[in-house]
XYZ file of C-alpha atoms in Angstrom:
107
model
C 30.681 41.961 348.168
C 32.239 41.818 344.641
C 33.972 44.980 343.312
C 33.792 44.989 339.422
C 36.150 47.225 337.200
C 34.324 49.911 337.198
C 33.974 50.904 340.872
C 35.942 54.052 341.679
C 38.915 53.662 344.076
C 38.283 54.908 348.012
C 39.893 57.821 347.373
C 37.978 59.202 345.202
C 35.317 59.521 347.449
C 33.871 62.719 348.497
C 33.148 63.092 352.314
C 30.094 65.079 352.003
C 28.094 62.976 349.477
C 27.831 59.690 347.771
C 31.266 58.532 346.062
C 32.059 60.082 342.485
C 33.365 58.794 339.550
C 37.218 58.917 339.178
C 38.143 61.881 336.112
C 39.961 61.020 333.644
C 43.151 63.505 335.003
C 43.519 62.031 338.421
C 46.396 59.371 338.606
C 45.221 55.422 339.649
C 45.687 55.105 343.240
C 47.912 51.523 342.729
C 51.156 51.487 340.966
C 51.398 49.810 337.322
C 51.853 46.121 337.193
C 53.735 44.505 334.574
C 52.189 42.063 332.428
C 53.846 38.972 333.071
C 57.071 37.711 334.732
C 60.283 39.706 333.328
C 62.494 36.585 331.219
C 66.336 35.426 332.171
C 67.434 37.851 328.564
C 65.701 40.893 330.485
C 66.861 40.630 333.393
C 70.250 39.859 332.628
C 69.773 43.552 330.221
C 68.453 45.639 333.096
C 71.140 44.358 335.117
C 73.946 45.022 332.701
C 72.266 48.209 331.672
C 72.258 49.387 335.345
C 75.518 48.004 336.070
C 77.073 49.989 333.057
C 75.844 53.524 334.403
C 77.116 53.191 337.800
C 80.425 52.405 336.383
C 80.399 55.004 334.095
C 78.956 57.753 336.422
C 81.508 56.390 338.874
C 84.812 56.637 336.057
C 83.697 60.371 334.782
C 83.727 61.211 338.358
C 87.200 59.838 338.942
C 88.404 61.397 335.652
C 87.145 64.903 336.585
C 88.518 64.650 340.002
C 84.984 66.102 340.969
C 84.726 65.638 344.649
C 81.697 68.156 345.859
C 79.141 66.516 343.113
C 80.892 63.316 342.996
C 78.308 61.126 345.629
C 75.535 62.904 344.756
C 75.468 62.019 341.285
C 76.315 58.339 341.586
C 73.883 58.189 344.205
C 71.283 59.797 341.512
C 72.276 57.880 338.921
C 71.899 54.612 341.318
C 68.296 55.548 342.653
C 67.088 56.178 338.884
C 68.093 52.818 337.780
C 66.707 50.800 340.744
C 63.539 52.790 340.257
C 63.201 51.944 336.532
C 64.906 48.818 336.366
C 64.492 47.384 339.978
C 61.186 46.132 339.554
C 63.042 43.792 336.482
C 65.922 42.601 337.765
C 65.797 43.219 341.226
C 68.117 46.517 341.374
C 71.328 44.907 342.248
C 73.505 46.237 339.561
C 76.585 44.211 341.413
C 77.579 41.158 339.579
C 78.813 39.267 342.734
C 75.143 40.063 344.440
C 73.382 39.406 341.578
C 74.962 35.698 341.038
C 75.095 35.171 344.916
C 71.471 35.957 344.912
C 70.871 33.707 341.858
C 72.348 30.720 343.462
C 70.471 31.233 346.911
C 67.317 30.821 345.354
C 67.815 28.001 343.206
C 68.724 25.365 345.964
């Protein structure tokens, strides 16, 4: 049985009746996909972008000597970049993984 595009997703089915329409206000059920395969240039970005926070949350820490909020904020700072940049480049943000990885899947 074909589903077209205009179906509503299971979960917005009601138990008690026949299904409903999805509203406007309630979130898809399926994360975003992007629209095509991310290029070498943005990858090699995301990963220099994420790479470049971690060593600067991890050199203000060492500068302020800050050793109570010291993890917790490089581990922030990592989880927000491999959630908005891991689905680029792959969320290394590690040079040496990054090229190791690189050279695994080419041969």
């Amino acid at each position: 049985q074909a589903v077209s595009a205009c179906t509503p997703p299971r979960s917005t089915r009601d138990c008690r009746g026949p299904p409903r329409r999805a509203s406007r206000t309630e979130p898809p059920n399926r994360a975003p996909r992007m629209a095509k395969d991310p290029t070498l240039l943005s990858c090699l970005v995301a990963e220099f972008v994420g790479t470049f926070f971690l060593i600067f949350t991890v050199g203000m820490n060492v500068e302020l000597k800050d050793t109570v909020w010291g993890g917790i904020s490089i581990g922030s700072v990592l989880m927000v970049c491999i959630y908005a940049l891991g689905g680029i480049s792959g969320g290394h943000f590690n040079p040496a993984v990054t090229f190791a990885v690189s050279i695994v899947e080419r041969l």
